[in-house]
Every structure is written in structure tokens, then in C-alpha cells.
Tab-separated table of C-alpha atoms in Angstrom:
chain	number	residue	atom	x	y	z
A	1422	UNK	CA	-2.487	16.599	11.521
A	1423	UNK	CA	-2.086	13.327	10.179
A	1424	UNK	CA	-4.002	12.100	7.240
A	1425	UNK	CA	-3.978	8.788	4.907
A	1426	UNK	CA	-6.644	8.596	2.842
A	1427	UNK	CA	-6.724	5.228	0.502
A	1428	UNK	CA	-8.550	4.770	-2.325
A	1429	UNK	CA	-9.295	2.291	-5.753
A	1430	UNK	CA	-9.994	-0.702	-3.831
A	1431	UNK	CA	-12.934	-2.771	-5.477
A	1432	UNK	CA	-14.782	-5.955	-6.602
A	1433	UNK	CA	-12.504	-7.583	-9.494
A	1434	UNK	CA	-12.396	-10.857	-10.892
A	1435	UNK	CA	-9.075	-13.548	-10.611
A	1436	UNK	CA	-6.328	-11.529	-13.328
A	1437	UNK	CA	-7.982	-8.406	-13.365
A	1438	UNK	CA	-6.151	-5.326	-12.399
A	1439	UNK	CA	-6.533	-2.627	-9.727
A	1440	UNK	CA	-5.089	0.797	-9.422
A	1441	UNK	CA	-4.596	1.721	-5.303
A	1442	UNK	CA	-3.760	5.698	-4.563
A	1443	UNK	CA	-3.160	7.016	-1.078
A	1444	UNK	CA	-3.095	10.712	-0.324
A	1445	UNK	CA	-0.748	11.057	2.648
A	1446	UNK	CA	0.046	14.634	4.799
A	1447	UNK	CA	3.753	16.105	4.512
A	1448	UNK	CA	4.368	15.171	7.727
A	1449	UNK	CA	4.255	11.630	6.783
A	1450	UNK	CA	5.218	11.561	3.217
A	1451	UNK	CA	7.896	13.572	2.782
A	1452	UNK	CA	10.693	12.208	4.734
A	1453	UNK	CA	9.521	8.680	5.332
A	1454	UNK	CA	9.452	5.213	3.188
A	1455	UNK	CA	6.238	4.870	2.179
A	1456	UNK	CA	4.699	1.381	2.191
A	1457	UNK	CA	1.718	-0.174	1.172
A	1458	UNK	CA	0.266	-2.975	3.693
A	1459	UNK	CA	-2.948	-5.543	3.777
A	1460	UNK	CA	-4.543	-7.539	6.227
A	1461	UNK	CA	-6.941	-10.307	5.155
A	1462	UNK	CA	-9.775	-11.487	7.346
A	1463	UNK	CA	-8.308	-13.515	10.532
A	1464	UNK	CA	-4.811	-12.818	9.443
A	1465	UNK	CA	-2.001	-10.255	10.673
A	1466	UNK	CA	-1.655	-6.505	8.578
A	1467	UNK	CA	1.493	-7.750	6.136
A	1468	UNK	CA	3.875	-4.905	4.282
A	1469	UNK	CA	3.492	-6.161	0.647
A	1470	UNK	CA	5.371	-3.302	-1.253
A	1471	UNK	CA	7.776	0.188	0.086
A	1472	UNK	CA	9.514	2.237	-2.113
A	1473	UNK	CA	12.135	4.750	-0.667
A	1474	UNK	CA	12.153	8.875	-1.552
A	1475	UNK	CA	14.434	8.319	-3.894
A	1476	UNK	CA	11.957	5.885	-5.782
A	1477	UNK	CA	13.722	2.807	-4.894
A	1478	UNK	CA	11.444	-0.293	-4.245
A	1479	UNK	CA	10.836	-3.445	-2.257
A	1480	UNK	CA	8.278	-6.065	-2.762
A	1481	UNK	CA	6.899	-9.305	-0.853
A	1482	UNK	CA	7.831	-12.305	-2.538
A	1483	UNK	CA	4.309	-13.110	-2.883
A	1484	UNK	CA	3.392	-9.871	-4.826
A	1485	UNK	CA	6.463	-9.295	-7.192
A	1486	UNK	CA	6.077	-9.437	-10.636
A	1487	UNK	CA	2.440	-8.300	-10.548
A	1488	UNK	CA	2.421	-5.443	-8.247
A	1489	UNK	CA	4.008	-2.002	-8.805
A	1490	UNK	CA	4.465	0.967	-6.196
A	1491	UNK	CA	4.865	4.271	-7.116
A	1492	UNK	CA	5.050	7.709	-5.598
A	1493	UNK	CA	4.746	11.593	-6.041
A	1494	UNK	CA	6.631	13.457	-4.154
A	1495	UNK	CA	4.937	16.897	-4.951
A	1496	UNK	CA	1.388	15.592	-4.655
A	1497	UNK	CA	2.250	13.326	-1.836
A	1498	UNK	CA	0.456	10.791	-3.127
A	1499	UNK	CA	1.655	7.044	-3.511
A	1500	UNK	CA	0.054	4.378	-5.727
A	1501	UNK	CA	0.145	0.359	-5.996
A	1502	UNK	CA	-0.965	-0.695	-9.370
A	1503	UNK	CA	-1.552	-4.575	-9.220
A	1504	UNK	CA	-1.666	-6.525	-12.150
A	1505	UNK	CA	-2.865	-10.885	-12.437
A	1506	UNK	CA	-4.839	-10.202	-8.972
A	1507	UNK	CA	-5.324	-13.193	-7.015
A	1508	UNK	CA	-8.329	-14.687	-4.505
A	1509	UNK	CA	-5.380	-14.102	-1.894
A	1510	UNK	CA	-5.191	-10.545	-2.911
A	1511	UNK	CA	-8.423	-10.162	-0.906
A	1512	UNK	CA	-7.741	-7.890	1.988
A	1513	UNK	CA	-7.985	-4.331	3.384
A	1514	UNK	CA	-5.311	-2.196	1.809
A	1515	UNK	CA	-3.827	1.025	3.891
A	1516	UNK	CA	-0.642	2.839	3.296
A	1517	UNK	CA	1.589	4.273	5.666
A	1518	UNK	CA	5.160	5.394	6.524
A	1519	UNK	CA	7.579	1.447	5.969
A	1520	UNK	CA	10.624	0.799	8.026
A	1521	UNK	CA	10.170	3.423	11.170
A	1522	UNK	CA	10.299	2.847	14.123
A	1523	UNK	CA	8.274	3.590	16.506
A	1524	UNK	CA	5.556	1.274	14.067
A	1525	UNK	CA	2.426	3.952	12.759
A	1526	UNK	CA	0.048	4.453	15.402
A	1527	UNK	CA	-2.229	6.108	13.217
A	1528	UNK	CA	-4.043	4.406	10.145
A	1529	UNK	CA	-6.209	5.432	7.749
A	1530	UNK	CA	-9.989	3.772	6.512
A	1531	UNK	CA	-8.479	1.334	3.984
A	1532	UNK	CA	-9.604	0.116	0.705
A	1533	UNK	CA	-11.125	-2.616	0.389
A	1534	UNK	CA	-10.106	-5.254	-2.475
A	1535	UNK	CA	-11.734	-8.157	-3.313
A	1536	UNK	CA	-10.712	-10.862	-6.065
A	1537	UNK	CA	-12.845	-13.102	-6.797
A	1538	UNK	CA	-12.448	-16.297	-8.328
């Protein structure tokens, strides 16, 4: 069965930091890119960061430098830490397998972030 379940979203103020995790089942996690995605209110879900089994990583242009993905490969577990947060930061955060194809189908609850200004 497939399970994402996100976590560390939260109410922080304009350079503040915020630590995401996602818990993600085998069947996802171990073989796939993992990626970390948003969607803001009224706009499209965007891939901001992915980073491949091997631990190499690929950022939006509009997050690098301040955000960081990580992942554990025995706790299948992968984590954004984002540093300077933004107001445009604001959005629903999900994780889920990056650069597959089909696209996920399935997505978890989200966490919520919200920067404030």
C-alpha cells in the first residue's frame, strides 16, 4: 500500500526556518527519485527540490541556496530543511516519487507552510 505522510509544516515568520520530513512506503522510496513539491493557493503543484538514491540533488532556481533535501534510505524518510523562508514560500508541501513517468497518482495530506511577512 502506498503511503506519504508529510510533516513540519507551520506558521513562521519572513527568514525563519522550517524543517519538512516525509515518511514514504518502500514501494515508493526505494527505487525512485524522491522530490519534494508545493502548490500555493490558485497556482499549479511546482517540484521545488529531488535528490536521486545516490543522494544527488536538484533544486528550483527559486529555492537554491536556502533550501536543502535530504534522504534516508533505511528509514525511508526524506527531509527539506529550508532556511531565509519567504511570503512566497507559502504553500502546501507533499513529497513524492520526481522524474517518473507515469506522474504520482497518489498524494499524501501535505503540510502546510506559511511565511508570513
Amino acid at each position: 500500500q502506498v503511503q506519504l505522510v508529510e510533516s513540519g509544516g507551520g506558521l513562521v515568520q519572513a527568514g525563519g526556518s522550517l524543517r519538512l520530513s516525509c515518511a514514504a512506503s518502500g514501494s515508493i522510496f526505494s527505487t525512485n527519485v524522491m522530490g519534494w513539491y508545493r502548490q500555493a493557493p490558485g497556482k499549479q503543484r511546482e517540484l521545488v527540490a529531488d535528490i536521486f538514491i545516490d543522494g544527488t540533488t536538484n533544486y528550483a532556481d527559486s529555492v537554491k541556496g536556502r533550501f536543502t533535501i535530504s534522504r534516508d534510505n533505511v528509514k525511508n524518510t526524506v527531509y527539506l530543511q529550508m532556511n531565509s523562508l519567504k511570503p512566497e514560500d507559502t504553500a502546501v508541501y507533499n513529497c513524492n516519487k520526481a522524474r517518473s513517468w507515469p506522474p504520482p497518482s497518489y498524494w499524501g495530506q501535505g503540510t502546510q507552510v506559511t511565511v508570513s511577512s
